[in-house]
Amino acid sequence: MWEEREERMKVGIEVGGTFTDLVAFDGDRVLVTKVPSTPRRPDEGVMNALRASGIAFEAIEDLAHGSTVATNAVLERKGARTAFVTTEGFRDLLFLQRHDRKRIYDLFYRKPESVVARRDCFEVKERMLADGSTLQPLDEDAVRTELLPALAEGGYGAIAICLLNSYRNPEHERRLAELIGTVLPNALVACSHQVAREFREYERASTTVLSAFVQPVISGYLQRLASALEANAFAGRFSVMQSNGGRLPADAMRNNSITALFSGPAAGVVGAQRQIARSGYRDLITFDMGGTSSDVCLVEDGRASLCDQTDIDGLPVRTPLLDIVTVGAGGGSIVWLDDGGMLRVGPQSAGADPGPACYGRGGTQATITDAHVVCGTIRPDAFLGGHMRLDEAAARAVFQPLAEHFGLSPEAVAYNALRLANANIVRAIQLVSTERGRDPRDYVLVPYGGAGPLHAAQITEELGASAVVIPPNPGVTSAYGLLASDFAKYESLTYRAPLDEGAPEMLRRQFGEMQVRLSEEFAAMGLGANVDFQYSVAMRFSGQAFEVSVEFDAAELAALDLHTARARFVDSHNRMYMHTDSAERPVEIVSLRLGGVRPVEVVPLQSYAQQGAAAPAAVTPIFDGERWVPCQRLAVTSLAPDERIGGPAVLEDYTTTIVVPGGWIAEFDQANNLTLRKV
């Protein structure tokens, strides 16, 4: 346990698929703790991490948290029983979906399954037009006599309301929510105009339903965690990470659960960007390889781009989030044979329970972590700083059947599995770079997560990128990012209008109204001071089906004119699609997005944590695909600033293992970041 000091501590805790990570800052000291995740009760994993760290609860000033609770609730269909209420004639909206196929050559393809059963979908008589005018008033008598009794009998924990064109005029949704509240005061009611005030009915309905589905789960989880913290004398600030790269106070998150779906990956991007910026790098490709997956994101000029939509288990979620691409290639990803006898990696994962075979917890399938043990890149007695010894014999045993199938040695099959994982990751990086008009050679690769630095150099070679820059304690970068992130909230609004002479003034007026509402929300959360606003306008050429977002700062918006707005849109369109339409073709505004950001007071400086005694330096062999070659091993903390070490070498740390291949050098800079370059 740390000795007592007067400084108040800042603690970030991120719940991953395999480990729950904690990073704490107390003045100039850094503490890192990793404990196995508890998937069935993630709040217990949080408390386990705090207890294992030895931190006094009453000494914590700022506790930031990110978890997979919302994601798992959707994937495992363990949210609240939810009812869906929509306009008469649209009951099957969640099941008709879109007329596309995610896998066009799959003869047995089925559309994604909604979290709501058809019997739980209800209709009401009402109709708003696209301009916000009322065609048919809400039939309140029918609501009272037909809908409310059905909802009362259903035992619903949450109710999602999505009425046609309510993004333009939410009057009927508000009234319907009031009527439901009189009969079901304890049921959570989510209205689409509050969750995603944008057009495209299916996407808006899906987002609203998912928000209602996970809200009781998130609320219950945060309440249990807050109660446990309070029972242990915690009295500091408790905040939760969102998918958009910002956090909110825990109380506010209980009404914004849909924004927490991808909080862990978002925190990692923020943490990597903030720490690597200290070394002067602003153009990055972040690469987070954890226990179950790898997440990649492009950071340009110090900012990760936001996208407006993603999907989870095939279901669309319309909310601002960091533009992160995920592939099933993590340390726990299973190595297997497909029906044709070919070697495959992921997306299935051994997870935290039982985990890789080398963990000794009953795992019987080969994983990427086992492959590293077999190839010698992970030393069994140095894993987690020696706190967890791995079973090398078990790792080799699970690769033996695969080796016999191919007529190769276990280490040869293991090495090929690592190459397959690298190929999956390279493809994900291409999705966020080359396919969006960016050359990966102009960026540095920033690996983190428990497995990222093991693969980084080889991936960089395949991409042709300039260098690898690794932050301190890379295995807990996401936990660090929780503390490095600002407080943020976004509001979107569909407002279709032509881009003409009157458009700039219209934009200033609409953004002004949105800014007033968002300012009031920040004040209600106790975050009203020093809020910065970010403005984004989605536009398209008339006749196009999809739009391109163009961002403006406050000064640009104040001075905006028609010529500048059109030029910015054409430039953004050209960067994304590598062409522009006719210079005479009209442009239309589709939607507006306003972001409010309250900067965090202090971004802690990362440095390597001293976690117990480091494994002694040694020279041991590693398999390079053809033969076993001698490799020097030493603790990463044994390197001094500006000291260089040439490969092949393995640098060991409590949170990860860093591979420096032959022909590469590694050195620290003054910001405590480790740079790998090919010589």
XYZ file of C-alpha atoms in Angstrom:
679
model
C 0.000 0.000 0.000
C 1.209 3.516 -0.760
C 2.351 5.554 2.193
C 0.010 8.400 3.084
C 0.498 11.774 1.394
C -1.462 14.990 1.436
C -2.012 15.003 -2.344
C -5.440 14.039 -3.588
C -5.347 11.194 -6.079
C -6.707 10.842 -9.603
C -7.746 7.309 -10.582
C -8.873 5.861 -13.910
C -10.391 2.358 -14.097
C -11.242 0.661 -17.379
C -13.032 -2.689 -17.527
C -11.836 -4.743 -20.490
C -12.786 -8.159 -21.766
C -9.871 -9.886 -20.017
C -8.419 -7.461 -17.462
C -9.673 -4.544 -15.417
C -7.002 -1.844 -15.513
C -6.294 0.875 -12.974
C -3.895 3.801 -13.293
C -3.512 6.348 -10.494
C -1.609 9.618 -10.194
C -0.479 11.196 -6.955
C 1.768 14.148 -7.669
C 4.858 12.682 -9.342
C 3.963 9.054 -8.602
C 2.208 6.635 -10.937
C 0.554 3.409 -9.843
C -0.670 0.717 -12.225
C -2.785 -2.308 -11.281
C -4.304 -5.049 -13.438
C -6.748 -7.643 -12.127
C -8.834 -10.226 -14.017
C -12.192 -8.886 -15.175
C -15.380 -10.296 -13.706
C -17.740 -10.311 -16.721
C -20.858 -11.251 -14.748
C -20.316 -8.500 -12.138
C -17.994 -5.836 -13.616
C -18.520 -3.539 -10.616
C -16.810 -6.191 -8.493
C -13.825 -6.022 -10.859
C -13.641 -2.277 -10.263
C -13.643 -2.739 -6.503
C -11.100 -5.566 -6.779
C -8.762 -3.275 -8.717
C -9.095 -0.520 -6.116
C -8.439 -2.916 -3.251
C -5.496 -4.542 -5.046
C -3.936 -1.111 -5.609
C -3.921 -0.354 -1.890
C -5.306 3.136 -2.491
C -7.322 4.670 0.339
C -10.802 5.385 -1.017
C -11.083 8.649 0.909
C -7.896 9.919 -0.799
C -9.404 9.745 -4.302
C -10.302 13.173 -5.658
C -11.233 12.190 -9.216
C -12.411 8.723 -10.305
C -13.000 8.226 -14.045
C -14.492 4.987 -15.296
C -15.091 3.179 -18.565
C -16.659 -0.233 -19.047
C -18.226 -2.665 -21.496
C -21.490 -2.946 -19.527
C -23.650 -1.253 -22.179
C -21.981 -3.181 -25.004
C -22.369 -6.530 -23.277
C -26.029 -5.819 -22.466
C -26.735 -5.525 -26.201
C -24.518 -8.384 -27.365
C -25.859 -10.762 -24.733
C -29.439 -9.416 -24.955
C -29.475 -8.805 -21.212
C -31.082 -5.370 -21.128
C -34.492 -4.404 -19.793
C -37.661 -5.779 -21.314
C -38.478 -2.983 -23.734
C -41.635 -1.855 -25.521
C -41.506 0.069 -28.800
C -44.194 2.656 -29.534
C -44.451 4.224 -32.980
C -46.847 5.841 -35.434
C -49.704 3.738 -36.785
C -48.518 1.766 -39.805
C -44.864 1.598 -38.714
C -44.982 -1.265 -36.221
C -42.588 -3.404 -38.305
C -39.979 -0.676 -38.705
C -37.411 -2.497 -36.550
C -37.769 -5.677 -38.600
C -37.988 -4.324 -42.153
C -34.766 -2.389 -41.525
C -32.918 -1.532 -44.759
C -32.941 -3.395 -48.062
C -29.282 -4.337 -47.902
C -27.301 -7.443 -46.985
C -24.254 -7.332 -44.751
C -23.002 -10.564 -46.343
C -24.199 -10.642 -49.947
C -22.932 -14.154 -50.746
C -24.319 -15.845 -47.643
C -27.303 -17.925 -48.780
C -28.481 -18.262 -45.183
C -28.157 -14.570 -44.338
C -30.666 -13.164 -41.877
C -31.105 -9.544 -40.908
C -29.826 -8.456 -37.492
C -32.212 -9.388 -34.713
C -33.791 -6.503 -32.840
C -33.639 -6.399 -29.044
C -37.448 -5.941 -29.073
C -39.873 -8.732 -30.031
C -42.680 -7.921 -32.450
C -45.310 -8.605 -29.787
C -43.775 -5.741 -27.796
C -44.262 -3.204 -30.602
C -47.291 -0.872 -30.397
C -48.860 1.795 -32.591
C -50.589 5.092 -31.834
C -52.790 7.173 -34.080
C -51.010 10.439 -34.924
C -49.090 11.958 -37.827
C -46.554 14.747 -38.140
C -45.405 15.919 -41.559
C -41.774 16.410 -42.551
C -42.104 20.191 -42.126
C -43.279 19.769 -38.525
C -46.951 20.516 -39.143
C -49.661 18.250 -37.702
C -51.615 16.098 -40.141
C -53.386 14.028 -37.461
C -53.425 14.963 -33.764
C -52.418 12.384 -31.174
C -55.472 10.279 -30.303
C -55.221 10.508 -26.512
C -58.417 8.562 -25.932
C -57.031 5.566 -27.827
C -53.769 5.898 -25.904
C -55.625 5.714 -22.585
C -57.973 2.880 -23.523
C -55.704 0.700 -25.698
C -51.992 1.466 -25.331
C -51.634 2.186 -21.619
C -53.404 -0.997 -20.424
C -51.255 -3.083 -22.787
C -48.052 -1.472 -21.489
C -49.174 -1.915 -17.879
C -49.768 -5.640 -18.428
C -46.479 -6.190 -20.233
C -44.148 -5.696 -17.278
C -41.818 -3.448 -19.247
C -38.782 -1.898 -17.631
C -38.247 0.540 -20.493
C -40.348 2.080 -23.251
C -38.922 3.534 -26.474
C -41.020 6.118 -28.331
C -40.211 6.945 -31.949
C -42.952 8.764 -33.859
C -42.747 9.683 -37.526
C -41.007 13.038 -38.183
C -40.742 13.797 -34.458
C -37.206 15.089 -35.051
C -38.910 18.102 -36.655
C -41.705 18.521 -34.107
C -41.545 16.440 -30.889
C -44.878 17.654 -29.465
C -46.604 14.258 -29.789
C -43.667 12.354 -28.302
C -43.596 14.639 -25.283
C -47.330 14.265 -24.679
C -47.222 10.504 -25.129
C -44.372 10.248 -22.591
C -46.465 12.255 -20.108
C -49.435 9.919 -20.533
C -47.285 6.812 -20.089
C -45.722 8.327 -16.972
C -49.116 8.590 -15.281
C -49.629 4.805 -15.514
C -46.033 3.539 -15.377
C -44.143 6.044 -13.203
C -41.241 3.633 -12.590
C -40.643 2.652 -16.218
C -37.879 4.401 -18.122
C -39.247 6.257 -21.167
C -36.844 7.162 -23.997
C -38.056 9.548 -26.708
C -36.324 9.680 -30.077
C -36.163 13.495 -30.136
C -34.037 13.330 -26.976
C -31.824 10.442 -28.068
C -31.238 11.118 -31.791
C -33.057 14.121 -33.215
C -32.292 13.227 -36.824
C -34.126 11.898 -39.832
C -33.939 8.360 -41.263
C -36.639 6.545 -39.332
C -35.026 3.133 -38.932
C -31.708 4.437 -37.622
C -33.470 6.826 -35.214
C -35.799 4.077 -33.992
C -32.943 1.588 -33.542
C -30.899 4.091 -31.528
C -33.864 4.961 -29.317
C -34.698 1.309 -28.669
C -31.086 0.447 -27.801
C -30.884 3.447 -25.494
C -34.022 2.329 -23.654
C -32.821 -1.281 -23.595
C -29.489 -0.540 -21.871
C -30.509 2.445 -19.734
C -31.821 0.449 -16.725
C -28.743 -1.778 -16.888
C -26.363 1.193 -16.875
C -28.358 2.988 -14.198
C -28.347 -0.087 -11.963
C -24.665 -0.714 -12.560
C -23.642 2.866 -11.778
C -25.882 2.922 -8.715
C -24.324 -0.280 -7.351
C -20.832 1.029 -8.022
C -21.567 4.444 -6.501
C -23.039 2.784 -3.404
C -20.007 0.521 -3.014
C -17.659 3.493 -3.342
C -19.644 5.539 -0.843
C -19.646 2.638 1.620
C -15.843 2.747 1.465
C -15.675 6.497 2.254
C -15.181 7.715 -1.344
C -16.370 11.325 -1.654
C -14.654 12.526 -4.838
C -15.882 13.207 -8.364
C -17.155 10.109 -10.199
C -17.361 10.353 -14.005
C -17.936 7.922 -16.863
C -16.402 7.811 -20.349
C -18.450 8.099 -23.539
C -17.920 6.852 -27.081
C -17.329 10.413 -28.308
C -14.039 10.809 -26.436
C -15.442 12.865 -23.552
C -16.771 11.960 -20.150
C -19.764 13.000 -18.071
C -20.571 12.871 -14.361
C -21.976 9.458 -13.435
C -25.368 10.917 -12.513
C -25.706 12.469 -15.980
C -24.683 9.208 -17.669
C -27.717 7.466 -16.232
C -29.761 9.374 -18.803
C -27.228 9.114 -21.656
C -26.360 5.424 -21.632
C -26.303 5.039 -25.423
C -23.172 7.202 -25.501
C -21.283 4.653 -23.343
C -21.298 1.752 -25.813
C -17.633 2.109 -26.838
C -16.164 4.021 -23.924
C -13.028 1.875 -23.513
C -11.720 2.232 -27.089
C -12.499 5.960 -27.059
C -10.549 6.459 -23.841
C -7.533 4.729 -25.351
C -7.506 7.059 -28.343
C -7.682 10.135 -26.097
C -4.956 8.830 -23.795
C -2.621 7.986 -26.685
C -3.207 11.314 -28.426
C -2.621 13.375 -25.264
C 0.541 11.515 -24.244
C 2.172 11.249 -27.686
C 1.489 14.949 -28.350
C 4.086 15.662 -25.640
C 6.703 14.312 -28.084
C 5.504 16.631 -30.857
C 3.499 14.102 -32.895
C 0.047 15.222 -34.065
C -0.663 12.777 -36.914
C -1.137 9.294 -35.457
C -2.718 5.943 -36.123
C -3.651 4.536 -32.738
C -3.681 0.768 -32.354
C -5.179 -0.779 -29.245
C -4.755 -4.554 -29.047
C -6.307 -5.945 -25.912
C -7.603 -9.318 -24.849
C -10.507 -9.706 -27.273
C -10.082 -7.254 -30.161
C -7.992 -4.549 -31.800
C -9.239 -0.985 -32.233
C -7.635 1.459 -34.657
C -8.280 5.171 -35.127
C -6.713 7.961 -37.170
C -5.736 11.172 -35.360
C -5.047 14.113 -37.655
C -3.533 17.381 -36.465
C -4.056 16.324 -32.869
C -7.751 15.430 -33.199
C -9.518 12.156 -33.756
C -12.410 12.499 -36.165
C -16.002 11.885 -35.108
C -18.493 9.861 -37.093
C -22.252 10.028 -36.747
C -23.156 6.360 -36.784
C -21.897 2.886 -36.007
C -23.544 -0.438 -35.394
C -23.483 -3.026 -32.659
C -24.361 -6.605 -33.490
C -25.622 -5.309 -36.843
C -28.003 -2.761 -35.281
C -27.391 0.916 -36.179
C -26.596 3.444 -33.455
C -26.951 7.089 -34.464
C -24.814 9.090 -32.056
C -21.517 11.011 -32.339
C -18.543 8.773 -31.582
C -14.849 8.538 -32.369
C -14.234 6.995 -35.779
C -12.793 3.687 -34.547
C -12.604 0.437 -36.535
C -12.565 -2.815 -34.568
C -11.391 -6.269 -35.671
C -11.439 -9.542 -33.759
C -7.695 -9.814 -33.224
C -6.687 -9.663 -29.569
C -4.474 -11.578 -27.209
C -7.343 -13.942 -26.447
C -8.423 -14.398 -30.078
C -8.799 -18.085 -30.886
C -6.659 -19.721 -33.569
C -8.754 -22.283 -35.468
C -9.285 -24.176 -38.707
C -12.134 -23.318 -41.057
C -14.167 -25.855 -43.048
C -11.535 -25.833 -45.759
C -8.749 -26.663 -43.319
C -7.216 -23.181 -43.493
C -5.783 -21.394 -40.469
C -7.922 -18.570 -39.082
C -7.643 -16.101 -36.184
C -10.688 -14.700 -34.347
C -13.115 -13.092 -34.050
C -14.004 -15.580 -31.299
C -12.095 -14.983 -28.081
C -11.244 -16.990 -24.999
C -12.001 -13.839 -22.971
C -11.233 -13.638 -19.284
C -12.822 -16.964 -18.413
C -11.205 -19.383 -19.126
C -8.737 -17.237 -21.093
C -5.746 -18.506 -23.104
C -4.497 -22.004 -22.343
C -1.268 -20.610 -20.910
C -3.243 -18.877 -18.138
C -3.870 -22.272 -16.576
C -7.586 -21.680 -16.028
C -8.949 -24.451 -18.188
C -8.542 -22.939 -21.646
C -8.301 -25.643 -24.315
C -8.061 -23.599 -27.540
C -5.001 -21.935 -29.012
C -4.920 -18.125 -28.817
C -2.619 -15.293 -29.886
C -1.180 -15.064 -26.357
C -0.369 -18.777 -26.497
C 1.304 -18.173 -29.866
C 3.610 -15.563 -28.343
C 4.526 -17.922 -25.523
C 5.310 -20.695 -28.028
C 7.426 -18.324 -30.167
C 9.286 -17.030 -27.128
C 8.267 -13.376 -27.427
C 6.445 -13.588 -24.089
C 8.552 -14.978 -21.273
C 6.284 -17.051 -18.979
C 7.933 -15.933 -15.749
C 7.882 -12.210 -16.680
C 4.176 -11.813 -17.510
C 2.527 -8.948 -15.577
C 5.875 -8.159 -14.027
C 6.187 -11.698 -12.737
C 2.898 -11.516 -10.821
C 1.314 -14.130 -13.087
C 3.285 -17.117 -14.364
C 2.215 -18.632 -17.672
C 2.138 -22.322 -18.562
C 4.368 -22.806 -21.611
C 3.623 -26.531 -21.825
C -0.124 -25.835 -22.029
C 0.450 -23.299 -24.802
C 2.475 -25.764 -26.873
C -0.081 -28.500 -26.238
C -2.984 -26.540 -27.768
C -0.906 -25.785 -30.879
C 0.139 -29.418 -31.323
C -3.076 -30.549 -33.163
C -2.753 -27.582 -35.532
C 0.902 -28.423 -36.121
C 0.024 -32.021 -36.955
C -2.674 -30.863 -39.390
C -0.178 -28.770 -41.377
C 2.848 -30.986 -40.857
C 4.739 -28.127 -39.189
C 6.253 -27.453 -35.788
C 4.076 -25.784 -33.113
C 6.217 -22.640 -33.264
C 5.836 -22.412 -37.067
C 2.030 -22.580 -36.811
C 2.076 -20.100 -33.935
C 4.180 -17.662 -35.973
C 1.789 -17.964 -38.923
C -1.115 -17.237 -36.570
C 0.644 -14.034 -35.507
C 1.057 -13.042 -39.157
C -2.649 -13.622 -39.766
C -3.515 -11.416 -36.804
C -1.214 -8.724 -38.230
C -2.953 -8.949 -41.610
C -6.352 -8.427 -39.966
C -5.033 -5.356 -38.167
C -3.400 -3.908 -41.296
C -6.735 -4.190 -43.086
C -8.454 -2.298 -40.263
C -5.820 0.452 -40.446
C -6.372 0.746 -44.196
C -10.081 1.295 -43.534
C -9.358 4.425 -41.477
C -6.507 5.684 -43.668
C -6.186 4.779 -47.349
C -9.921 4.236 -47.852
C -10.533 7.728 -46.482
C -7.917 9.504 -48.538
C -5.079 9.340 -46.002
C -1.620 7.851 -46.593
C -0.529 5.757 -43.568
C 3.098 6.566 -44.380
C 2.431 10.123 -43.191
C 1.522 8.934 -39.688
C 3.271 7.279 -36.763
C 1.770 4.110 -35.326
C 0.906 4.329 -31.622
C 0.369 0.839 -30.169
C -0.985 0.162 -26.724
C -3.062 -2.409 -24.899
C -1.515 -5.541 -23.515
C -0.604 -6.963 -26.940
C -0.208 -3.904 -29.201
C 3.563 -3.369 -28.749
C 4.184 -7.060 -29.518
C 2.880 -6.586 -33.067
C 3.596 -2.916 -33.771
C 6.931 -3.086 -35.606
C 5.820 -5.763 -38.073
C 2.562 -3.914 -38.778
C 4.483 -0.685 -39.342
C 6.732 -2.441 -41.859
C 3.711 -3.673 -43.810
C 2.148 -0.209 -43.820
C 5.336 1.626 -44.683
C 4.680 4.022 -41.786
C 7.483 6.208 -40.449
C 7.853 5.035 -36.849
C 6.308 3.409 -33.801
C 5.811 5.591 -30.708
C 4.774 3.740 -27.541
C 3.364 5.589 -24.500
C 4.424 4.610 -20.970
C 2.468 1.771 -19.363
C 0.883 0.923 -22.743
C -1.231 -1.857 -21.294
C -3.303 0.701 -19.352
C -3.446 3.566 -21.861
C -7.249 3.369 -21.939
C -7.378 3.782 -18.160
C -5.022 6.765 -18.458
C -7.214 8.221 -21.205
C -10.151 8.323 -18.807
C -8.291 10.914 -16.733
C -6.872 12.726 -19.772
C -10.290 13.210 -21.408
C -12.383 16.360 -21.284
C -16.058 16.542 -20.320
C -18.176 16.572 -23.473
C -21.757 16.409 -24.685
C -23.170 16.593 -28.207
C -26.514 17.575 -29.654
C -27.651 16.845 -33.219
C -30.539 18.192 -35.261
C -31.808 17.387 -38.749
C -32.523 20.672 -40.510
C -32.769 20.330 -44.271
C -32.283 23.529 -46.222
C -30.570 24.675 -49.442
C -27.078 26.111 -49.163
C -27.931 29.579 -50.443
C -27.330 33.192 -49.458
C -29.545 32.871 -46.388
C -27.934 29.647 -45.150
C -25.060 31.172 -43.107
C -27.456 33.286 -41.029
C -29.791 30.305 -40.595
C -26.860 28.216 -39.328
C -25.855 30.883 -36.821
C -29.438 31.104 -35.571
C -29.954 27.342 -35.216
C -26.575 26.787 -33.588
C -27.356 29.658 -31.204
C -30.551 27.958 -30.052
C -28.764 24.628 -29.659
C -25.951 26.308 -27.742
C -28.395 27.762 -25.222
C -29.857 24.303 -24.548
C -26.458 22.655 -24.262
C -25.171 25.399 -21.955
C -28.119 24.805 -19.650
C -27.330 21.084 -19.560
C -23.674 21.739 -18.679
C -24.761 24.103 -15.906
C -27.139 21.458 -14.531
C -24.221 19.005 -14.386
C -22.051 21.494 -12.509
C -19.787 21.974 -15.542
C -21.007 25.365 -16.721
C -17.675 27.221 -16.705
C -15.157 27.357 -19.589
C -17.190 25.336 -22.111
C -15.886 25.398 -25.681
C -18.242 24.727 -28.576
C -17.585 22.837 -31.802
C -19.833 23.187 -34.847
C -20.379 20.620 -37.600
C -22.680 20.841 -40.628
C -23.574 17.771 -42.721
C -24.048 18.687 -46.398
C -24.452 16.926 -49.731
C -24.993 17.639 -53.383
C -28.710 17.628 -54.160
C -29.776 14.124 -55.123
C -27.092 12.332 -53.132
C -28.158 9.816 -50.494
C -25.416 10.497 -47.940
C -23.736 13.576 -46.600
C -20.281 14.850 -45.659
C -19.625 16.650 -42.366
C -17.763 19.974 -42.363
C -16.468 21.395 -39.085
C -16.202 25.061 -38.100
C -14.890 26.829 -35.039
C -16.668 29.783 -33.446
C -14.739 32.425 -35.409
C -15.330 30.639 -38.723
C -19.044 30.323 -38.042
C -19.349 34.003 -37.131
C -17.720 35.056 -40.428
C -19.244 32.323 -42.594
C -20.594 33.245 -46.027
C -21.984 31.224 -48.924
C -18.725 31.037 -50.871
C -16.711 29.803 -47.873
C -19.339 27.242 -46.853
C -19.530 25.759 -50.350
C -15.734 25.715 -50.761
C -15.287 23.893 -47.440
C -17.906 21.314 -48.403
C -16.411 20.710 -51.872
C -12.948 20.252 -50.346
C -14.249 17.760 -47.762
C -16.230 15.877 -50.434
C -13.142 15.659 -52.648
C -10.960 14.354 -49.810
C -13.441 11.606 -49.027
C -14.512 10.539 -52.514
C -11.574 11.812 -54.614
C -13.933 13.726 -56.909
C -16.353 16.633 -56.850
C -19.629 17.054 -58.625
C -20.494 19.805 -61.080
C -19.604 23.259 -59.833
C -23.156 24.322 -60.679
C -24.914 21.532 -58.828
C -26.896 22.742 -55.805
C -25.773 21.798 -52.293
C -28.147 21.163 -49.429
C -27.699 21.241 -45.671
C -28.943 18.072 -43.992
C -28.138 18.253 -40.282
C -26.262 20.165 -37.602
C -24.151 18.864 -34.733
C -23.032 20.955 -31.780
C -20.425 19.731 -29.331
C -19.803 21.250 -25.926
C -16.400 20.532 -24.380
C -15.311 21.466 -20.872
C -11.519 20.910 -20.742
C -10.177 18.764 -17.933
C -8.279 20.778 -15.314
C -4.957 18.880 -15.508
C -3.752 16.175 -17.891
C -1.377 13.963 -15.853
C 2.068 13.265 -17.302
C 2.637 9.582 -17.891
C 5.786 7.833 -16.724
C 6.543 4.158 -16.251
C 5.265 2.787 -12.970
C 7.703 0.830 -10.848
C 5.734 -2.327 -10.106
C 7.850 -4.636 -7.984
C 11.116 -6.206 -9.052
C 11.749 -6.421 -12.792
C 12.746 -9.726 -14.339
C 16.528 -9.991 -14.686
C 18.127 -9.198 -18.027
C 18.856 -12.268 -20.112
C 19.485 -13.587 -23.600
C 16.922 -16.147 -24.751
C 15.828 -17.383 -28.181
C 12.747 -16.239 -30.120
C 11.315 -17.812 -33.285
C 11.455 -15.475 -36.300
C 9.439 -17.647 -38.699
C 12.368 -19.710 -39.935
C 14.658 -20.377 -36.998
C 15.325 -19.633 -33.357
C 17.541 -16.560 -32.911
C 19.146 -15.177 -29.741
C 17.381 -12.140 -28.308
C 18.349 -9.819 -25.462
C 15.677 -9.189 -22.831
C 15.571 -6.426 -20.285
C 13.116 -4.327 -18.330
C 11.893 -1.307 -20.261
C 12.506 0.853 -17.186
C 16.216 0.005 -17.314
C 16.638 2.219 -20.402
C 17.760 5.793 -19.766
C 16.447 8.767 -21.794
C 18.159 8.959 -25.208
C 19.710 5.512 -24.709
C 19.394 3.319 -27.785
C 18.970 -0.412 -28.007
C 19.094 -2.410 -31.202
C 17.032 -5.462 -32.103
C 16.352 -8.246 -31.856
C 15.316 -7.323 -28.341
C 12.343 -7.730 -26.046
C 11.567 -4.987 -23.522
C 9.420 -6.211 -20.655
C 6.986 -4.168 -18.608
C 4.297 -4.860 -16.034
C 1.550 -4.060 -18.552
C 2.973 -5.302 -21.859
C 5.906 -6.708 -23.811
C 7.619 -4.693 -26.557
C 9.298 -6.470 -29.470
C 12.157 -4.701 -31.247
C 12.918 -6.786 -34.384
C 16.335 -7.114 -35.927
C 17.218 -4.016 -37.933
C 15.219 -1.744 -35.592
C 16.295 0.546 -32.749
C 14.374 1.754 -29.698
C 14.997 4.836 -27.565
C 13.191 6.954 -24.966
C 12.562 10.661 -25.370
C 12.160 13.333 -22.706
C 8.366 12.809 -22.592
C 8.861 9.167 -21.499
C 7.615 7.835 -24.852
C 9.525 5.004 -26.519
C 10.249 5.379 -30.251
C 10.995 2.430 -32.530
C 12.551 3.084 -35.946
C 13.924 0.877 -38.676
C 17.599 1.512 -39.449
